[in-house]
Amino acid sequence: MSWERDPLWAKARLFFGRAFNTPRDDPTFGLWCSLGLELLARAALASVSPALLAQPDPAQRNLLHVVHRESEIPFPKSISASLVFDLCSKIFPAFSEEDRKVASALLNRRNEELHSGAAAFDQYNPSHWLVGFYHACQSLSTVLGETLAELFGEDEARFAEQLLAENRNNLKNTVLSAIAAHKRVFTTKEPDEQEAAGAQAEELARELSAKRHHRVVCPACGCTATLQGTPFGKEHVTHEEDGAIVVRQAVSPTDFSCSACGLKLTTYAAVETAGLGEHYTRTTTCSPEDYYGLINPDDLDSYLASQAGDFLEYDNE
């Protein structure tokens, strides 16, 4: 059983080839697409380490298979497809939350198709998922240093890129229209109302920044607004001279909100279109006790007192 990057990539290409040789209105088109997408995601994880694909077990027998050591099981088990997509969204910034949702929806249809009597893809027209599917494949291909042309072939890649471009244009029009509409409403307010709204927004942003929100300038009204997002990559931990521990974590923005004019954007693609898509760093300062789960010696007596009930209960068993 091969869990290496190249065989998984080659098999994904094979399954996509079968999909694209099938009429779009044939239910097996969606089935082949879903199977190919899972293999593509597995190839992406394997490009980091094939060990990510091993299903944990107490004796680490699946992991032994991955590292080519002796294993007692003839058929090692890999992690589930849903966990594959979850890991991709955590490890690779290019694979967005929207990509994960599209992949998961196709996975659910595939499971229904294979494990029930329902004709799952008969009821799931490609017009509902094809653009998102192409985007997820493009994201994973980027992770692997490949292109859609190398994955799909020239003709299908050209069609996919055309759909993606049209979708980006539609999204751009939608986002810019929303920004213009909120700006228009905000500017019709009296100057004192605008000033008051801006001051309230500044105060709210200050409060939210202490709750891991990121402060930015609203593209509609110019007031202070906030972003939230999805952490990715490794934490960078530094130990300061005063004993504090500073943890820095890169974040991909996915949610924007402005309390002054009411503008909200709820996907990374929309946030990026609004000019707010740059990744930012979330910084957290904490004590060694909090970071490592230690007990401060000065607090030992109160800690033991708080745990006394548990110790007594244990002794009475």
XYZ file of C-alpha atoms in Angstrom:
317
model
C 0.000 0.000 0.000
C 1.572 3.287 -1.097
C 0.934 6.503 0.773
C 3.674 8.462 -0.964
C 3.065 11.770 -2.699
C 3.775 10.755 -6.311
C 1.608 7.598 -6.534
C -1.297 9.459 -4.910
C -0.887 12.354 -7.363
C -0.777 9.936 -10.297
C -3.915 8.139 -9.117
C -5.750 11.433 -8.608
C -4.931 12.348 -12.214
C -6.215 8.946 -13.347
C -9.535 9.370 -11.512
C -9.995 12.900 -12.825
C -9.317 11.600 -16.328
C -12.153 9.113 -15.877
C -14.411 11.866 -14.556
C -13.785 14.201 -17.481
C -14.404 11.425 -19.986
C -17.872 11.067 -18.455
C -20.830 13.291 -19.436
C -21.476 16.018 -16.841
C -25.055 14.813 -16.361
C -23.929 11.265 -15.577
C -24.037 10.541 -11.807
C -20.624 8.869 -11.977
C -19.061 12.208 -12.962
C -19.499 13.529 -9.420
C -18.434 10.208 -7.932
C -15.131 10.161 -9.830
C -14.534 13.839 -8.998
C -15.024 13.188 -5.283
C -12.657 10.211 -5.338
C -10.006 12.147 -7.229
C -10.270 15.099 -4.854
C -9.664 12.893 -1.831
C -6.558 11.380 -3.439
C -5.310 14.856 -4.336
C -5.724 15.967 -0.715
C -3.905 12.843 0.491
C -1.068 13.617 -1.918
C -0.845 17.114 -0.435
C -0.523 15.743 3.102
C 1.981 13.132 1.931
C 4.104 15.940 0.465
C 4.620 17.106 4.061
C 4.971 13.583 5.461
C 3.236 10.280 4.630
C 3.065 9.756 8.397
C 0.184 12.252 8.471
C -1.947 9.660 6.681
C -1.459 6.872 9.234
C -4.448 6.184 11.460
C -3.262 6.295 15.086
C -3.333 3.007 16.972
C -1.858 2.032 20.361
C 0.972 -0.028 18.871
C 1.694 2.484 16.069
C 1.451 -0.352 13.548
C 0.024 1.905 10.832
C 2.841 4.363 11.359
C 5.388 1.537 11.157
C 4.014 0.728 7.724
C 4.523 4.317 6.587
C 8.164 4.424 7.703
C 8.813 1.023 6.089
C 9.429 -0.800 9.331
C 8.118 -4.227 10.205
C 4.394 -4.194 10.896
C 2.166 -7.027 12.049
C -0.913 -5.942 10.083
C -1.293 -6.900 6.420
C -3.661 -4.029 5.615
C -2.641 -0.795 7.361
C -5.334 1.819 7.897
C -5.120 5.452 6.906
C -7.056 8.363 8.379
C -10.581 9.156 7.202
C -11.247 11.410 4.222
C -12.956 13.992 6.441
C -9.843 14.216 8.627
C -7.705 14.523 5.489
C -9.636 17.633 4.436
C -9.586 19.036 7.979
C -5.798 18.660 8.154
C -5.360 20.277 4.751
C -7.320 23.332 5.905
C -5.140 23.578 9.030
C -1.771 23.006 7.386
C -2.133 24.767 4.036
C -3.276 28.413 3.911
C -4.059 27.963 0.195
C -6.736 25.384 1.074
C -9.390 27.683 2.495
C -12.369 26.941 4.714
C -14.554 27.288 1.598
C -12.435 24.618 -0.101
C -12.872 22.331 2.894
C -16.645 22.795 2.886
C -16.895 21.969 -0.836
C -14.703 18.898 -0.383
C -16.734 17.741 2.621
C -20.024 18.183 0.741
C -18.731 16.037 -2.124
C -17.474 13.490 0.397
C -20.903 13.265 2.015
C -22.525 12.693 -1.387
C -19.950 10.048 -2.205
C -20.618 8.208 1.050
C -24.348 8.360 0.438
C -23.826 7.051 -3.100
C -21.642 4.139 -1.978
C -23.303 3.203 1.303
C -27.009 3.620 0.650
C -29.627 2.963 -1.970
C -29.942 6.660 -2.788
C -28.798 8.098 -6.113
C -26.901 10.863 -4.348
C -25.304 12.505 -7.381
C -28.545 12.391 -9.355
C -29.815 14.986 -6.891
C -26.594 17.051 -6.801
C -26.203 18.881 -10.077
C -22.629 19.913 -10.991
C -23.822 23.508 -11.324
C -24.073 23.510 -7.503
C -20.494 22.436 -6.827
C -18.282 22.477 -9.931
C -16.724 25.943 -9.433
C -15.927 25.184 -5.795
C -14.518 21.805 -6.786
C -12.224 23.410 -9.359
C -11.059 25.944 -6.772
C -10.273 23.220 -4.213
C -8.280 21.307 -6.842
C -6.426 24.484 -7.805
C -5.597 25.168 -4.137
C -4.209 21.664 -3.584
C -2.307 21.732 -6.874
C -0.649 24.957 -5.720
C 0.338 23.251 -2.470
C 1.974 20.478 -4.511
C 3.737 22.904 -6.840
C 1.615 21.721 -9.777
C -0.938 23.332 -12.096
C -4.470 22.481 -13.141
C -3.138 21.725 -16.617
C -0.840 19.079 -15.155
C -3.692 17.693 -13.069
C -6.598 17.827 -15.524
C -5.002 18.213 -18.941
C -4.956 21.374 -21.064
C -8.586 21.389 -22.242
C -10.230 20.776 -18.869
C -7.842 23.163 -17.137
C -8.717 25.918 -19.602
C -12.427 25.384 -18.911
C -11.842 25.315 -15.145
C -9.778 28.504 -15.168
C -12.435 30.270 -17.231
C -15.133 29.338 -14.691
C -12.919 30.407 -11.801
C -12.205 33.759 -13.456
C -15.914 34.362 -14.030
C -16.639 33.453 -10.425
C -13.938 35.855 -9.190
C -15.423 38.634 -11.311
C -18.905 37.945 -9.912
C -17.543 37.963 -6.369
C -15.630 41.186 -7.009
C -18.777 42.880 -8.283
C -20.761 41.655 -5.276
C -18.177 42.785 -2.723
C -17.565 46.176 -4.327
C -21.317 46.763 -4.558
C -21.697 45.948 -0.862
C -18.874 48.330 0.050
C -20.364 51.117 -2.088
C -23.844 50.608 -0.622
C -22.627 50.763 2.989
C -20.476 53.796 2.210
C -23.449 55.567 0.647
C -25.658 54.936 3.673
C -22.928 56.002 6.105
C -22.208 59.274 4.292
C -25.905 60.249 4.377
C -25.747 60.411 8.177
C -25.178 63.709 9.916
C -21.528 64.493 10.759
C -22.158 64.098 14.490
C -23.787 60.690 13.882
C -20.786 59.589 11.835
C -18.418 60.793 14.544
C -20.372 58.985 17.250
C -20.510 55.759 15.215
C -16.777 55.974 14.579
C -16.026 56.495 18.285
C -18.218 53.534 19.280
C -16.547 51.390 16.612
C -13.115 52.364 17.941
C -14.107 51.436 21.494
C -15.613 48.101 20.390
C -12.524 47.270 18.306
C -10.328 47.994 21.325
C -12.371 45.552 23.411
C -12.417 42.877 20.697
C -8.669 43.148 20.095
C -8.236 41.730 23.598
C -10.346 38.767 22.440
C -8.102 37.846 19.497
C -9.716 40.080 16.873
C -7.477 42.041 14.488
C -8.087 45.763 13.992
C -8.302 47.166 10.436
C -9.783 50.154 8.613
C -13.218 49.602 7.085
C -13.106 49.995 3.268
C -16.623 51.450 3.283
C -16.686 54.079 6.021
C -13.056 54.417 7.113
C -13.822 53.606 10.750
C -12.026 51.009 12.844
C -13.294 47.482 12.195
C -12.102 43.975 13.066
C -11.065 40.736 11.404
C -11.078 37.181 12.620
C -9.495 34.218 10.908
C -8.096 30.711 10.903
C -4.648 30.024 12.441
C -2.184 28.162 10.258
C 1.418 27.022 10.429
C 3.575 26.600 13.507
C 3.421 28.734 16.591
C 6.543 30.825 17.187
C 7.346 30.894 20.896
C 9.833 33.268 22.523
C 10.827 33.580 26.167
C 11.220 37.166 27.317
C 13.756 38.368 29.898
C 10.972 39.125 32.370
C 9.845 35.485 32.236
C 6.813 36.022 30.048
C 6.200 33.726 27.085
C 5.117 35.302 23.803
C 3.323 33.097 21.273
C 2.989 34.342 17.688
C 0.635 32.571 15.291
C -0.050 33.405 11.641
C -3.751 33.852 10.827
C -5.607 33.788 7.506
C -8.516 36.308 7.707
C -11.989 34.932 6.989
C -14.485 37.220 8.768
C -14.723 41.022 8.662
C -17.151 43.167 10.614
C -17.636 46.927 10.961
C -20.017 48.113 13.682
C -20.033 51.698 12.357
C -21.575 51.048 8.928
C -22.670 47.410 9.288
C -20.506 45.931 6.521
C -19.807 42.212 6.996
C -17.727 39.816 4.878
C -17.728 36.138 5.794
C -15.282 34.329 3.491
C -11.586 34.663 2.793
C -12.296 35.294 -0.893
C -14.606 38.216 -0.025
C -12.166 39.633 2.531
C -9.324 39.403 0.003
C -11.444 41.085 -2.673
C -12.038 43.975 -0.276
C -8.278 44.427 0.066
C -8.084 42.949 3.572
C -6.774 39.473 2.739
C -3.211 39.890 3.979
C -2.320 37.330 6.630
C -1.639 38.787 10.048
C 0.062 37.621 13.226
C -1.817 36.931 16.435
C 0.358 37.617 19.470
C -0.426 36.177 22.900
C 1.572 36.860 26.058
C 1.228 34.436 28.933
C 3.034 33.192 32.009
C 5.098 29.983 32.052
C 2.510 28.509 34.411
C -0.312 29.086 31.940
C 1.654 28.018 28.863
C 3.123 24.832 30.327
C 0.294 24.043 32.741
C 2.543 24.496 35.787
C 1.654 25.397 39.357
C 3.202 28.548 40.798
C 4.932 27.593 44.094
C 3.355 30.635 45.741
C -0.071 29.200 44.896
C 0.670 25.617 45.968
C -1.298 25.746 49.242
C -4.446 27.119 47.609
C -4.101 24.600 44.754
C -3.816 21.658 47.170
C -6.806 22.955 49.129
C -8.884 23.165 45.953
C -7.951 19.578 45.072
C -8.460 18.159 48.565
C -11.973 16.970 47.792
C -10.727 15.006 44.819
C -7.932 13.396 46.846
C -10.351 12.361 49.597
C -12.753 10.882 47.078
C -9.912 8.916 45.506
C -8.692 7.624 48.912
C -12.179 6.355 49.772
C -12.455 4.159 46.668
